[in-house]
XYZ file of C-alpha atoms in Angstrom:
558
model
C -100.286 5.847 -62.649
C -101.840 9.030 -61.033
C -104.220 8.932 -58.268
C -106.906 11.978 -58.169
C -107.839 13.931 -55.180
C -110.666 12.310 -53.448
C -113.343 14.800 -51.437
C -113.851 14.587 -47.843
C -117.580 14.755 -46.545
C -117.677 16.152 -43.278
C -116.846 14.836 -40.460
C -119.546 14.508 -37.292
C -119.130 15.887 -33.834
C -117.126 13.922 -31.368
C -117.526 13.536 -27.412
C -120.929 14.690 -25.698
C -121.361 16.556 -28.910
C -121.313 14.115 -31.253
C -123.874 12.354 -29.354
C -126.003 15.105 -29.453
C -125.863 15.467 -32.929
C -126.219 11.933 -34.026
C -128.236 10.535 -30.861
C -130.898 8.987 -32.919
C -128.610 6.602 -35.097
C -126.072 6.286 -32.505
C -128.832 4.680 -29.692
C -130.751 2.545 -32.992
C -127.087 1.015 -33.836
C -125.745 0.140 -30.679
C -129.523 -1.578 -30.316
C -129.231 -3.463 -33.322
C -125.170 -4.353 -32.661
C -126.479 -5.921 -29.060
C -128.961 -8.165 -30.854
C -125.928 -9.535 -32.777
C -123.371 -9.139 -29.875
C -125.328 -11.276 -27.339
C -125.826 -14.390 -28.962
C -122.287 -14.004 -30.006
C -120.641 -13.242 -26.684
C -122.156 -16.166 -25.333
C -121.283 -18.577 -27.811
C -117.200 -17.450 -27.919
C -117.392 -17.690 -23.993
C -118.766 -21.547 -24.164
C -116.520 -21.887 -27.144
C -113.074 -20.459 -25.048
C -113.840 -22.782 -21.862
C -115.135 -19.557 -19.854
C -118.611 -19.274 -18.323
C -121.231 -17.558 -20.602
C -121.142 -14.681 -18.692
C -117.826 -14.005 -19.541
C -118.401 -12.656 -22.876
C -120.710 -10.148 -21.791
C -118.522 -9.016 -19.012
C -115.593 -8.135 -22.031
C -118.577 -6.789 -24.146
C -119.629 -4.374 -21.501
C -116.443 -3.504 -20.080
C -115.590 -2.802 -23.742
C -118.701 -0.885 -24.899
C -118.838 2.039 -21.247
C -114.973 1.890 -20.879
C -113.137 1.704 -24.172
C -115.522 3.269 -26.771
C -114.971 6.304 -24.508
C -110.919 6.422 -24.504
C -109.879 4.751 -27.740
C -108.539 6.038 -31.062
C -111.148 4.626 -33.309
C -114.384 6.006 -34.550
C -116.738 3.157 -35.448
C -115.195 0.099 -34.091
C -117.384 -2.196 -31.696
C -115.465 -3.835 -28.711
C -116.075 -7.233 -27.740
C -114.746 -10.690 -27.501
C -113.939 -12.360 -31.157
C -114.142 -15.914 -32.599
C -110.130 -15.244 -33.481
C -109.369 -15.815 -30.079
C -111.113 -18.865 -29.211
C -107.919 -21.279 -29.778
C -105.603 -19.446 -27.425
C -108.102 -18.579 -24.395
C -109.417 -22.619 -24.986
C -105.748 -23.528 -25.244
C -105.093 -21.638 -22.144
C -107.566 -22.881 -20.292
C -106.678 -26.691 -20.633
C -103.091 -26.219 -20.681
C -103.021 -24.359 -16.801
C -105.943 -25.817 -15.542
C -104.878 -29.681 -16.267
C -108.060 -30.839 -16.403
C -109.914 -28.516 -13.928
C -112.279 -25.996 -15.794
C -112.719 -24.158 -13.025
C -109.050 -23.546 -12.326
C -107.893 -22.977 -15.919
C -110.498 -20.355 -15.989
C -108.726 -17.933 -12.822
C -105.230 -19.283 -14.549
C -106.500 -17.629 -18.055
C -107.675 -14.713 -16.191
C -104.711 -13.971 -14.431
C -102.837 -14.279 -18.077
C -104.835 -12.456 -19.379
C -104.312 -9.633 -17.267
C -100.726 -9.874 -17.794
C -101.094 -9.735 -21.471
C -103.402 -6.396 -21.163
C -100.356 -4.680 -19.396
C -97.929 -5.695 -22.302
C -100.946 -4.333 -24.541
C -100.879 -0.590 -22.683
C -97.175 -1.382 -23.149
C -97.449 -2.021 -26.927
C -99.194 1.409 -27.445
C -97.325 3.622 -25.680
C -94.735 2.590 -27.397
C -96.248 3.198 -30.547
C -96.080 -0.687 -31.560
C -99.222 -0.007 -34.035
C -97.713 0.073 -37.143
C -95.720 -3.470 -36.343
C -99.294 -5.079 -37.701
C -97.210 -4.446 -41.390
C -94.491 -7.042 -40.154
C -97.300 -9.665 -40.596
C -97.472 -10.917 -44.647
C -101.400 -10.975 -45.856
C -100.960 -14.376 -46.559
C -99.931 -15.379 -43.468
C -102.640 -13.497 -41.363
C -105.273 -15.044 -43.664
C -103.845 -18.155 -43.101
C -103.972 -18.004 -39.640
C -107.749 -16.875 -39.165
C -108.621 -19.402 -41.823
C -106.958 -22.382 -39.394
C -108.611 -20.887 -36.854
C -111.815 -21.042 -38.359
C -111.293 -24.409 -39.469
C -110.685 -25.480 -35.367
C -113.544 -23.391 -34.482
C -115.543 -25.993 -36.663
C -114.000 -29.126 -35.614
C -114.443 -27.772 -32.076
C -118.261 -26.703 -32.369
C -119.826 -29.212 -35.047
C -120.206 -31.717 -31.921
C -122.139 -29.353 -29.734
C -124.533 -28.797 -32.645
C -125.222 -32.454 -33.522
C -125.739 -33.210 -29.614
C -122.753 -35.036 -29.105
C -119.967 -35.118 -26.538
C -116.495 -36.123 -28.185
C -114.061 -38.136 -27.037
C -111.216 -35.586 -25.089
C -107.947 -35.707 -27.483
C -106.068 -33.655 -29.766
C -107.721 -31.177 -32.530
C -106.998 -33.890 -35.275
C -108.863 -36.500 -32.784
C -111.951 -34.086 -32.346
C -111.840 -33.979 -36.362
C -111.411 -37.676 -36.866
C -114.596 -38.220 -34.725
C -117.203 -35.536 -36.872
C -118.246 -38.850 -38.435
C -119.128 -40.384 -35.487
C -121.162 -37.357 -34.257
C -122.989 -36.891 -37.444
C -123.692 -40.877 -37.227
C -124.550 -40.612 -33.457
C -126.367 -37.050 -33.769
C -128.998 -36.482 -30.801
C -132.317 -35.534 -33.033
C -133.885 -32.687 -31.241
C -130.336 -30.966 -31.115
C -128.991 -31.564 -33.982
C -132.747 -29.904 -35.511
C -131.828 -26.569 -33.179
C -128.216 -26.830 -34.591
C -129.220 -27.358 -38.532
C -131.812 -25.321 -38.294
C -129.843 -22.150 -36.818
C -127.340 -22.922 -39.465
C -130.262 -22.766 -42.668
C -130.654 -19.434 -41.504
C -127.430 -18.377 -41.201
C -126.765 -19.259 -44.558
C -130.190 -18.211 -46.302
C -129.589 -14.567 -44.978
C -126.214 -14.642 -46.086
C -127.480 -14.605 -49.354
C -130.518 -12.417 -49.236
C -130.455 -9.758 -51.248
C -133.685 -8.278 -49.912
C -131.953 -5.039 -47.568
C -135.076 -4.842 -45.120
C -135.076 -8.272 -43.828
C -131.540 -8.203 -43.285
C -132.178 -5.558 -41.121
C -133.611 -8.285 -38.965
C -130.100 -9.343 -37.420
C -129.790 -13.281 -38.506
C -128.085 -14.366 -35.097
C -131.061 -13.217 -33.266
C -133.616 -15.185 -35.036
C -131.417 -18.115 -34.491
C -131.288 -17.448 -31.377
C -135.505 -17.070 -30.681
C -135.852 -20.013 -33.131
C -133.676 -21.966 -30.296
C -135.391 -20.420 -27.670
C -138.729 -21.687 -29.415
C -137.678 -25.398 -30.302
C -136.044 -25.598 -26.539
C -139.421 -24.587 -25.046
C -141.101 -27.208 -27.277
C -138.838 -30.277 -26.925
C -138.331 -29.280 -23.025
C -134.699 -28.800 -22.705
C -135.617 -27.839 -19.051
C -136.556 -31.071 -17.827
C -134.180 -33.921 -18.376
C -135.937 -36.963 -20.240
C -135.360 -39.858 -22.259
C -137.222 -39.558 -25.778
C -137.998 -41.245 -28.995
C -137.351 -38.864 -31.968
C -140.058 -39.266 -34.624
C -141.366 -42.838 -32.827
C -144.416 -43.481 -35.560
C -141.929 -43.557 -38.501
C -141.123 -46.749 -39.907
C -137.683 -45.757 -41.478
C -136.056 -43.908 -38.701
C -133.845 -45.903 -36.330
C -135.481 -45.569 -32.957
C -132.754 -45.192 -29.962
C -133.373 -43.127 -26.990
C -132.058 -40.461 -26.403
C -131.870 -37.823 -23.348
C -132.360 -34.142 -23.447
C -131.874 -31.802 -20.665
C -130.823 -29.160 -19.008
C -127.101 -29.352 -19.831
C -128.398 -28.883 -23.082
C -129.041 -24.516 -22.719
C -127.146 -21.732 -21.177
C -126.186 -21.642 -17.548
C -126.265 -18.302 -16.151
C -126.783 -17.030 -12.261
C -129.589 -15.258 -11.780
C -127.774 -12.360 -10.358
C -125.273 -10.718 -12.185
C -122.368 -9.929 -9.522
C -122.617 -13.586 -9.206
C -120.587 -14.370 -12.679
C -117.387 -11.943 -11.206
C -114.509 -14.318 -10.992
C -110.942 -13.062 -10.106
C -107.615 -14.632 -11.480
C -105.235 -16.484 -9.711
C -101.836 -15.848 -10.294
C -100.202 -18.569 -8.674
C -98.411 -19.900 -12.136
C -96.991 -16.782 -13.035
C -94.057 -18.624 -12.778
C -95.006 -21.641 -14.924
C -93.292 -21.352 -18.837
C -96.823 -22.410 -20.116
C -98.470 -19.552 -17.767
C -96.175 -17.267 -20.266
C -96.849 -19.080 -23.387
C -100.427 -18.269 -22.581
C -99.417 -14.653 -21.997
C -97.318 -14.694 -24.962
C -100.149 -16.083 -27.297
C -103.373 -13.945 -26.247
C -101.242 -10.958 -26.213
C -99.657 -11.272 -29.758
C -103.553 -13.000 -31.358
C -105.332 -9.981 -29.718
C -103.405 -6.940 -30.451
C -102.935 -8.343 -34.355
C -106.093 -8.821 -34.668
C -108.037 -5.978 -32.703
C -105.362 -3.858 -35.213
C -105.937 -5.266 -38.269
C -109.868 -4.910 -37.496
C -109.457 -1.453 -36.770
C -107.630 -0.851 -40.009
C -110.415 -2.880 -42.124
C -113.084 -1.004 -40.235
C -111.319 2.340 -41.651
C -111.846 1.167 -44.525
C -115.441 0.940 -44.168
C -115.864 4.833 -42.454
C -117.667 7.047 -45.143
C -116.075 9.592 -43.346
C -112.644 8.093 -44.262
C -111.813 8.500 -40.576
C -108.172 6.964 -39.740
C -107.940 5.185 -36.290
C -104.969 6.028 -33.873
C -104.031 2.617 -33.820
C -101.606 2.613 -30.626
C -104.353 4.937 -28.925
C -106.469 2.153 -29.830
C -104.009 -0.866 -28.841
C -104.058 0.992 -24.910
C -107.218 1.225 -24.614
C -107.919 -2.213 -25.423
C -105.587 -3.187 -23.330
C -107.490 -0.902 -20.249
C -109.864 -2.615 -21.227
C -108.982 -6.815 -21.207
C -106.811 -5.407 -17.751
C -110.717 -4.569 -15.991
C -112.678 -7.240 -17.960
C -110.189 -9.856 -16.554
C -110.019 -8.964 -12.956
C -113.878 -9.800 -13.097
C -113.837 -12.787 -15.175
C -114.163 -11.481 -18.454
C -112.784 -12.829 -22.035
C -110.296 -10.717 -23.983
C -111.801 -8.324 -26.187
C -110.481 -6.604 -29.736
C -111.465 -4.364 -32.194
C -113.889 -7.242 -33.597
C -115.267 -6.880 -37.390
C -118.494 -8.783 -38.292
C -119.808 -6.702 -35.411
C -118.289 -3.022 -36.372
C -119.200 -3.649 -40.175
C -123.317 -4.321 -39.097
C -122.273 -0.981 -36.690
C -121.160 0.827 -39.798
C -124.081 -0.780 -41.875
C -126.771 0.783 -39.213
C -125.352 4.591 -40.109
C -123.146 4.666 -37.169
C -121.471 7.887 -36.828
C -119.331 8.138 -33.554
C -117.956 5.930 -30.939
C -121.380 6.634 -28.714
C -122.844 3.259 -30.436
C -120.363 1.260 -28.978
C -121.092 2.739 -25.920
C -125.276 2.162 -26.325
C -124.139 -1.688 -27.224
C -122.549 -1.725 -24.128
C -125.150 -0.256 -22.186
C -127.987 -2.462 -23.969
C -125.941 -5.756 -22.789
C -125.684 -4.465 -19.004
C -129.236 -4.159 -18.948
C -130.469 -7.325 -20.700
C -128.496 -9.173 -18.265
C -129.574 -7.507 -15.274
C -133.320 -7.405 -15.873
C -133.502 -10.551 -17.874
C -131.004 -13.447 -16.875
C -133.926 -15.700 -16.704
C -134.454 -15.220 -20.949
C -130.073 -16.192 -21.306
C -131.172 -19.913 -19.844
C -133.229 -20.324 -22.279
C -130.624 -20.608 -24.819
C -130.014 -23.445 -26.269
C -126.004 -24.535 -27.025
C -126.225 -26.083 -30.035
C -128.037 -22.753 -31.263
C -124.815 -20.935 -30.054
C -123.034 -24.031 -31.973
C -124.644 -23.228 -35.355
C -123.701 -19.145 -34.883
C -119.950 -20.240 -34.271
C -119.956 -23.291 -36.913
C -120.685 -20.380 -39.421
C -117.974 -18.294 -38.599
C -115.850 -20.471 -38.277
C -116.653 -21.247 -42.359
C -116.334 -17.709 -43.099
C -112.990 -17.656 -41.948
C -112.215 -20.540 -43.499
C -114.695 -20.601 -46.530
C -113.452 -21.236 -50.087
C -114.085 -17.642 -51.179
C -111.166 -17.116 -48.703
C -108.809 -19.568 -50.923
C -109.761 -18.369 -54.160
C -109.355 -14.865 -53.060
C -105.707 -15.644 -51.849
C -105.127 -17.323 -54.837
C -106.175 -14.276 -57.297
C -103.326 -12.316 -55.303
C -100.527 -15.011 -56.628
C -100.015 -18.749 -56.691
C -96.923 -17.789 -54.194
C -99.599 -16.105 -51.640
C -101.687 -19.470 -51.998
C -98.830 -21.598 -50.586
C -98.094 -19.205 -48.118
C -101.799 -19.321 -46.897
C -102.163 -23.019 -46.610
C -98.571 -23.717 -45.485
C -99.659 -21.624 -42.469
C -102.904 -23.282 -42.120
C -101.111 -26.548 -41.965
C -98.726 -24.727 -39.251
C -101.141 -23.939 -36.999
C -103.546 -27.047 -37.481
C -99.865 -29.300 -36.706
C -98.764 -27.223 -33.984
C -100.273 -23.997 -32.733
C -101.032 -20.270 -33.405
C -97.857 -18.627 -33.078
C -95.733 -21.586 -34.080
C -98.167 -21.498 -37.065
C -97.246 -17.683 -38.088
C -94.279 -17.955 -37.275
C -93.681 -20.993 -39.986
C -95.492 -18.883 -42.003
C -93.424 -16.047 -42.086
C -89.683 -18.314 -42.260
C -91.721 -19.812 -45.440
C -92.039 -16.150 -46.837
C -88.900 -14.535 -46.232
C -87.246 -17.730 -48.006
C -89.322 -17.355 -51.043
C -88.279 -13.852 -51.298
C -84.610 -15.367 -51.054
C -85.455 -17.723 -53.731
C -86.660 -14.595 -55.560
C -83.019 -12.983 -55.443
C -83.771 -10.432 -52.542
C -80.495 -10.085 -50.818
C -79.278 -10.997 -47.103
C -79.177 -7.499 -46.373
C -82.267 -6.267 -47.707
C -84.522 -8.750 -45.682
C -84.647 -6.312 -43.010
C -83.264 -2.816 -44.116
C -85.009 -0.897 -46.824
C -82.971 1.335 -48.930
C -84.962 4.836 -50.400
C -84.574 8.349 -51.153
C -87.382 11.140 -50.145
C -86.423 14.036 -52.234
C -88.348 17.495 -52.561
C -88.585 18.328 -55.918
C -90.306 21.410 -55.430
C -92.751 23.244 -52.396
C -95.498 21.275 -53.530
C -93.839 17.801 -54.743
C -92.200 15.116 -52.822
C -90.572 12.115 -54.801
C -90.066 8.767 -53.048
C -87.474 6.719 -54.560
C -87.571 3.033 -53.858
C -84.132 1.285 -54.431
C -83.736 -2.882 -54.073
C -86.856 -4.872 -52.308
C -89.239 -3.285 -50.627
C -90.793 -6.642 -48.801
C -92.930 -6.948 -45.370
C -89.745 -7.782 -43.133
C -88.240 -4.142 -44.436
C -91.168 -1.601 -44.525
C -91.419 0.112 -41.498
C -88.864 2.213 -42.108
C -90.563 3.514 -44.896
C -93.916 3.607 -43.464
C -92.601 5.658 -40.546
C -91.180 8.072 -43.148
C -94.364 8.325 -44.929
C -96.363 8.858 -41.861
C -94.186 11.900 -41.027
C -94.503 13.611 -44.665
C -96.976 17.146 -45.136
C -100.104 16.612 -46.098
C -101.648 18.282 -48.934
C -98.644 17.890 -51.392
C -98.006 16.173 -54.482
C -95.971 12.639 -54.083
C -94.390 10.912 -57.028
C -93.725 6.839 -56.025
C -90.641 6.174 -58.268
C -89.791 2.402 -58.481
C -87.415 2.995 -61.864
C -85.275 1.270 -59.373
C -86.927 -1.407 -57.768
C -86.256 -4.673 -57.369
C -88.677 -6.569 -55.548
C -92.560 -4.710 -54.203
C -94.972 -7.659 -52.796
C -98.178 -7.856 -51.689
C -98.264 -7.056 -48.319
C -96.045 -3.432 -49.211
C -98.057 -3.180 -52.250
C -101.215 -3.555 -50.398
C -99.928 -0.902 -47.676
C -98.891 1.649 -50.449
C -102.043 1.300 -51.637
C -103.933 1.995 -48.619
C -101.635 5.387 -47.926
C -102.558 6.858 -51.085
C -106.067 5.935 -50.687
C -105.506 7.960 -46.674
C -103.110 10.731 -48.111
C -105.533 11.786 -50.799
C -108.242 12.111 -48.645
C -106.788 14.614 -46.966
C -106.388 16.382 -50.195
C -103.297 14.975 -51.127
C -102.171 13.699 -54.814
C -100.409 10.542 -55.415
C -98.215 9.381 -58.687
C -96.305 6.093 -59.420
C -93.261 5.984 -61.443
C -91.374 3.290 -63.285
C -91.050 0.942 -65.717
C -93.841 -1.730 -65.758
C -92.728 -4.665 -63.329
C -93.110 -8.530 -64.031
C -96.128 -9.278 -61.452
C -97.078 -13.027 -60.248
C -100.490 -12.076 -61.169
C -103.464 -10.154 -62.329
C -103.996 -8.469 -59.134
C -103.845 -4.995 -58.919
C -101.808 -5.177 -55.924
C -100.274 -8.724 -56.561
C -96.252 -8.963 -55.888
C -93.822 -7.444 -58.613
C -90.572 -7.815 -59.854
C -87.768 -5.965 -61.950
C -87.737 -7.573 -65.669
C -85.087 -10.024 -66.420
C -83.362 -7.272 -68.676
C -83.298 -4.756 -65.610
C -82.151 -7.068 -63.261
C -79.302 -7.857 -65.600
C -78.501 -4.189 -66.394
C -79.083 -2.462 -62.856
C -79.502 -4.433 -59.770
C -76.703 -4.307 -56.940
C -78.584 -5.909 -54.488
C -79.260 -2.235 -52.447
């Protein structure tokens, strides 16, 4: 298979210049990205156990701080739905019951994580996002969007669950849709119909109209109507005949609670359990969640840059970590590299990291000239936005997509769904990835191949470089190779030979794919030799194998 030059367009000014020459898009996208971004931070802050504030405080801190130091081009900084479960988990675990508490506890993590971040990039840990199989990642945001659900579903219905664990809060969605409180549970399903309707529209100048936001003024509209603001007892639809009537109360507890004053939502950690295992576990979890995911956002973001811009991912991993260290002495969530809002960013004809910056900008001054509007705000229209995500992550599309890759990458996916769901996020993974590296086992990939990659780079001639891959090249193995590929000349011609090959899956096909994809836009060329391999699948990029015949004939195990 060859693999064609692609042409570069050029690139846009960076830095003061780059503003100047793209002022116009830069200041409408980081407009329309804070019409998305507000509803959002508030709902992950409610979501995590931290005051609503606290979202905005990361989203700020991320937008004037970090868009101006990190490696990436497009990305938007914020907090992300992804890490909801650990911050939540974090929260009940150190504070024992005391909100308030677990808050400063989580902060003070937090913080500690954000140094091990700066740590992580200067020490070049970027490219350790390859150690992570697809399969397993997916699996792991899909679990987490499937919590995010169990978790938020109440809140939209108007319902207060019984405290317990996450299989509890799902055993009781019956209950709540049984024992739904009218008037919320209208905001809720109501936010949710549009959610989904513009999901599907196909019409390009509506969407413009970000959907979040008119959940959020429909919210705003139905809370003004059914008084949220004053607590009462009412009858919901009293003149109907087949309606059960019971009462039910509405109130303030109902919307957003916000001080008036800005300054007033700064909280500072307390580090007093630093010395407390779970104080690490917490650490240990936001630290790992966070920098995976900000990373693997970043890369997915790249992929979206018509400028086929490449972020400096460990540039990118300290600067994020700068920024969760000044977010959290101030009582702000952890913030990443976050998608849904860097795609829209991309979407509006972003061009530089100066719409982050306006996004950032917008948020500081919506909160400081109108705190009064956040109030308004009803929850359970916060619910719906999250209760949507949370399908996305978790949505059937995701499934059948897994399962197009390989029936293998299916059971990997849900085994570490299960993981995660029976135990938690990293003990999740981390079954995940045991369950992978046995398959390959299984497979025939030897002891000493899990985690040391055996290949040849060979110039052929001044403008040709052939790669020779011998044995398995497999996600546990390929950073050796990746580092050797990163450090290769651009502009030549590279021939991928896997005559010798045992083993190539997904996650190193998926990688090789992407470096070609880089390499030739540079003005590179890219060439694949070697027999055709058995694959588990149609997929272009689904796991291979060395024929029966081959395996017989040439493989050592090296």
């Amino acid at each position: 298979m060859s693999h064609g030059k692609v042409a570069k367009p050029e690139q846009p000014k960076l830095g003061p210049a780059g503003l100047k020459q793209n002022w116009r898009n830069e200041i409408l996208s980081g407009f329309l990205v804070f019409l998305i971004a507000l509803p959002l931070c508030l709902g992950i802050s409610l979501a995590s156990g931290f005051p609503p504030s606290s979202g905005i405080i990361s989203a700020i801190v991320g937008g004037l701080l970090v868009s101006r130091i990190s490696g990436s081009y497009v990305t938007i900084n914020g907090p992300a739905a992804g890490l909801i479960v650990v911050v939540l988990g974090a929260v009940q675990s150190l504070g024992e019951g005391d909100a308030l508490l677990g808050y400063r506890y989580t902060l003070a993590a937090i913080a500690v994580s954000s140094i091990f971040q700066i740590g992580l990039g200067l020490f070049k840990a970027g490219r350790l996002s390859s150690f992570f199989p697809a399969s397993v990642i997916h699996g792991m945001l899909a679990a987490i969007g499937i919590i995010i659900i169990t978790k938020q579903i109440h809140i939209m219905l108007g319902v207060t669950p019984q405290q317990g664990s996450l299989l509890a809060t799902m055993a009781q969605i019956p209950h709540s849709l049984v024992n739904f409180n009218p008037e919320i549970a209208l905001i809720g399903f109501l936010g949710l119909t549009i959610l989904v309707i513009w999901s599907l529209l196909k019409n390009t100048t509506l969407k413009m109209i970000p959907a979040p936001l008119l959940v959020v003024i429909l919210g705003m509209a139905l809370g003004r109507y059914f008084d949220l603001e004053h607590e009462h007892v009412y009858l919901f639809l009293p003149e109907t005949e087949f309606l059960p009537h019971h009462e039910q109360t509405v109130g303030p507890k109902f919307l957003v609670t916000i001080p008036g004053n800005f300054i007033d939502s700064f909280c500072f950690p307390d580090f007093s359990k630093i010395v407390t295992p779970e104080f690490w576990g917490a650490v240990l979890s936001i630290c790992l969640v966070g920098s995976l995911e900000s990373l693997l956002s970043a890369m997915a973001v790249d992929k979206l840059d018509p400028y086929q811009r490449h972020t400096n991912l460990d540039r990118d991993l300290m600067a994020v970590g700068t920024g969760n260290l000044i977010a959290s002495m101030i009582g702000g969530l952890p913030m990443i590299a976050e998608i849904v809002r860097s795609s829209a960013n991309v979407n509006n004809g972003a061009k530089t990291g100066w719409s982050n910056f306006c996004h950032g900008g917008f948020l500081l001054l919506f909160v400081i000239l109108f705190p009064t509007l956040i109030h308004r705000i009803p929850l359970a229209a916060l619910a719906a936005l999250l209760v949507f995500t949370g399908y996305r992550l978790a949505s059937p599309k995701e499934f059948a997509k897994v399962m197009g890759v390989g029936k293998e990458q299916l059971g990997l996916f849900v085994i570490t769904i299960i993981g995660v769901l029976a135990t938690d996020l990293l003990m999740g993974v981390a079954i995940g990835i045991i369950a992978k590296l046995i398959l390959h086992i299984i497979r025939g990939v030897w002891l000493k191949n899990l985690f040391k990659i055996y290949f040849k780079i060979e110039q052929q001639d001044a403008n040709t470089v052939v790669i020779k891959v011998l044995g398995s090249a497999i996600f546990s193995n390929f950073l050796a190779l990746k580092k050797a590929l990163v450090a290769l000349p651009q502009g030549k011609t590279l021939v991928f030979d896997f005559t010798d090959a045992y083993l190539i899956d997904h996650t190193v096909m998926e990688a090789l794919h992407d470096y070609m994809q880089h390499y030739q836009s540079q003005g590179g060329h890219c060439q694949q030799l070697g027999k055709p391999l058995e694959v588990f699948s149609d997929h272009a990029l689904a796991a291979r194998i060395m024929t029966p015949d081959d395996r017989k004939n040439k493989y050592q195990g090296t």
